[in-house]
Backbone as a ProteinNet text record, in pm:
[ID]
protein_1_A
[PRIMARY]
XXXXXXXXXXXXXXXXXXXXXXXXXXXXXXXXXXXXXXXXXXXXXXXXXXXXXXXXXXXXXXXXX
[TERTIARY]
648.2	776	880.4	984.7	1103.8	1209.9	1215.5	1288.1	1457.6	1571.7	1705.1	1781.6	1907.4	1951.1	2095.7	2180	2255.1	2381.8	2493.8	2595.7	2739.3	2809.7	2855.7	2754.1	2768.2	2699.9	2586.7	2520.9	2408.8	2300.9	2293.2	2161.5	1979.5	1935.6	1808.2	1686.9	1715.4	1655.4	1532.7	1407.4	1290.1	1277.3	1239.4	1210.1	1059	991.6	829.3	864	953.7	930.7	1085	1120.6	1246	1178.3	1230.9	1223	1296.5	1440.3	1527.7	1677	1708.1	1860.2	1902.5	1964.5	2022	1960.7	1854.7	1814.6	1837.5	1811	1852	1982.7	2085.6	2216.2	2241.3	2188.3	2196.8	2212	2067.7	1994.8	2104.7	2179.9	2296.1	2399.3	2432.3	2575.9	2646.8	2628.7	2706.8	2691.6	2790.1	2783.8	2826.1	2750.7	2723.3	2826	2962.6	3078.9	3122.6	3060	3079.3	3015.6	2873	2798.3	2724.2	2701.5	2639	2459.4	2410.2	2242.2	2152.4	2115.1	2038.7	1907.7	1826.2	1704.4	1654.6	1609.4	1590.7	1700.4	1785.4	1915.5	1975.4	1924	1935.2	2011.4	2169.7	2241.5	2136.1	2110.3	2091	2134.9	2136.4	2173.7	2107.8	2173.5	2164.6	2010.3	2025.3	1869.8	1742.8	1772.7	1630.4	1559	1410.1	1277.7	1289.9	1228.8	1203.6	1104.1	995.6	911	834.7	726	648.3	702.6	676.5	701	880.6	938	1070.5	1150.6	1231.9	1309.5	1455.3	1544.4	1698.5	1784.1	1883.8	2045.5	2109.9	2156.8	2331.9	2417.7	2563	2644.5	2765.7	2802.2	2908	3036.9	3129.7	3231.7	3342.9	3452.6	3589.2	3685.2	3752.9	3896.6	4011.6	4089.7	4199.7	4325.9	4319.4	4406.8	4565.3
-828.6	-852.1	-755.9	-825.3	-705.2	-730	-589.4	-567.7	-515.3	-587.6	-556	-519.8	-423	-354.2	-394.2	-469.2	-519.2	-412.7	-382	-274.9	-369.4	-365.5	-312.8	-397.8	-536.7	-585.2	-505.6	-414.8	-363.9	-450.9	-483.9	-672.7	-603.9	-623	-636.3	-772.9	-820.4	-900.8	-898	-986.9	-956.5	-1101.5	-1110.5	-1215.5	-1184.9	-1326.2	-1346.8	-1289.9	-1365.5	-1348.6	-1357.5	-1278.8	-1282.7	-1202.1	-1273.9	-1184.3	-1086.3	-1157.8	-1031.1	-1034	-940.9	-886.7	-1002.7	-1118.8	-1229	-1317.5	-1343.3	-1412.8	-1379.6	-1246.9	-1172.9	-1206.6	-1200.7	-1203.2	-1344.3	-1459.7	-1591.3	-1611.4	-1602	-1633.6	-1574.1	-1480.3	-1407	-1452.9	-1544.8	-1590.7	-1521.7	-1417.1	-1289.4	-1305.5	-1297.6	-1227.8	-1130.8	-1093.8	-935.8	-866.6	-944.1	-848	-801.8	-864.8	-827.1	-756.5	-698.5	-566	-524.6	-371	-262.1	-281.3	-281.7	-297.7	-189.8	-104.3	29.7	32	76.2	64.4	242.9	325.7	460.2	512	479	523.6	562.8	431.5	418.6	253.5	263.2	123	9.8	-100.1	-184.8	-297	-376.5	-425.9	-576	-699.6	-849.8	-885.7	-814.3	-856.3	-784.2	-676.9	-554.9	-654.8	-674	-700	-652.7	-700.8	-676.7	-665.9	-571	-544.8	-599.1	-617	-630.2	-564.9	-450.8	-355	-301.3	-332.3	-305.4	-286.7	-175.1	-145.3	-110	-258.6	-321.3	-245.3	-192.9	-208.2	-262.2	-370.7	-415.4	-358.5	-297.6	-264	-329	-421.7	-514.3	-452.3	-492.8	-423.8	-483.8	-404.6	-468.6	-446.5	-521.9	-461	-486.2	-376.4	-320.5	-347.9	-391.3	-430	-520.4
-1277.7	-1339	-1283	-1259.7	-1149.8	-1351.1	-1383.9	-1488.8	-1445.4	-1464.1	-1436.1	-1588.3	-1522.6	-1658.9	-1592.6	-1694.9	-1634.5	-1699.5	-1615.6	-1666.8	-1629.6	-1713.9	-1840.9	-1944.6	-1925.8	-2037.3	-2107.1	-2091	-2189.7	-2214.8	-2114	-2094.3	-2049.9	-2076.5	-1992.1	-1997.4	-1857.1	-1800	-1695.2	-1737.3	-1637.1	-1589.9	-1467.1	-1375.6	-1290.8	-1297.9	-1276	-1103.7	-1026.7	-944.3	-812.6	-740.4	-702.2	-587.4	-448.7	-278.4	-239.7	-272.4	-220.1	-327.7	-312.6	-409.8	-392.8	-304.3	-256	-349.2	-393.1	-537.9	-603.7	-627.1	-845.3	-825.5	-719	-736.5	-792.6	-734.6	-717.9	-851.3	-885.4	-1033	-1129.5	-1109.6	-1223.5	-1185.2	-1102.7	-1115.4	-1005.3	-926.7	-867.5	-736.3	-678.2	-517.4	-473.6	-384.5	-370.7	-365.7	-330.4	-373.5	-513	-593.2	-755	-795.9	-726.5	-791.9	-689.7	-750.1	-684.1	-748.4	-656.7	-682.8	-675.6	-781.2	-748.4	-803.7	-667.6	-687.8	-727.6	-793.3	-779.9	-716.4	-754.4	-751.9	-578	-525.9	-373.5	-407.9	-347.3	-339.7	-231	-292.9	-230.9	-155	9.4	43.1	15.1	4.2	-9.2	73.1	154.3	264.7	187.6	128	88.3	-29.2	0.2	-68.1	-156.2	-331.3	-435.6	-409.4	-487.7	-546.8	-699.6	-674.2	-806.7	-990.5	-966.5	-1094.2	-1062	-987.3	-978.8	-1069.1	-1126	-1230.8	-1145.3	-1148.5	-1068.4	-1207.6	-1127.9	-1205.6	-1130.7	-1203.7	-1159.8	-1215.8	-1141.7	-1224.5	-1133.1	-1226.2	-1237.8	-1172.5	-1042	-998	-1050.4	-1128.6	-1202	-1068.5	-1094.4	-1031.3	-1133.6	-1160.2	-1209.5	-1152.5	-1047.4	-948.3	-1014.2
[MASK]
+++++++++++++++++++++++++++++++++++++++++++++++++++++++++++++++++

């Protein structure tokens, strides 16, 4: 189970099975310009492999603009 903590919303979501950030993004609606993906607190790129036991943050990018 890859467990995601979704920011701002205060969400947590687990998925059976997801390849790469480019799916979890999919599956949430998001493209990769709308959030930052941290794995152990290393930003992740759209191409990088999920893992099994994986514990994902998304944190949602606003613009104020």
């Amino acid at each position: 189970m890859i467990t995601v903590h979704v920011e701002p919303d205060n969400e947590t979501l687990t998925f059976a099975s997801l390849n790469t950030v480019l799916q979890l993004l999919n599956r949430l609606g998001l493209r990769s310009t709308q959030a930052l993906v941290v794995r152990d607190g290393n930003l992740l790129t759209a191409d990088r492999k999920l893992g099994r036991d994986d514990v994902i943050t998304i944190k949602k990018v606003v613009s104020a603009g």
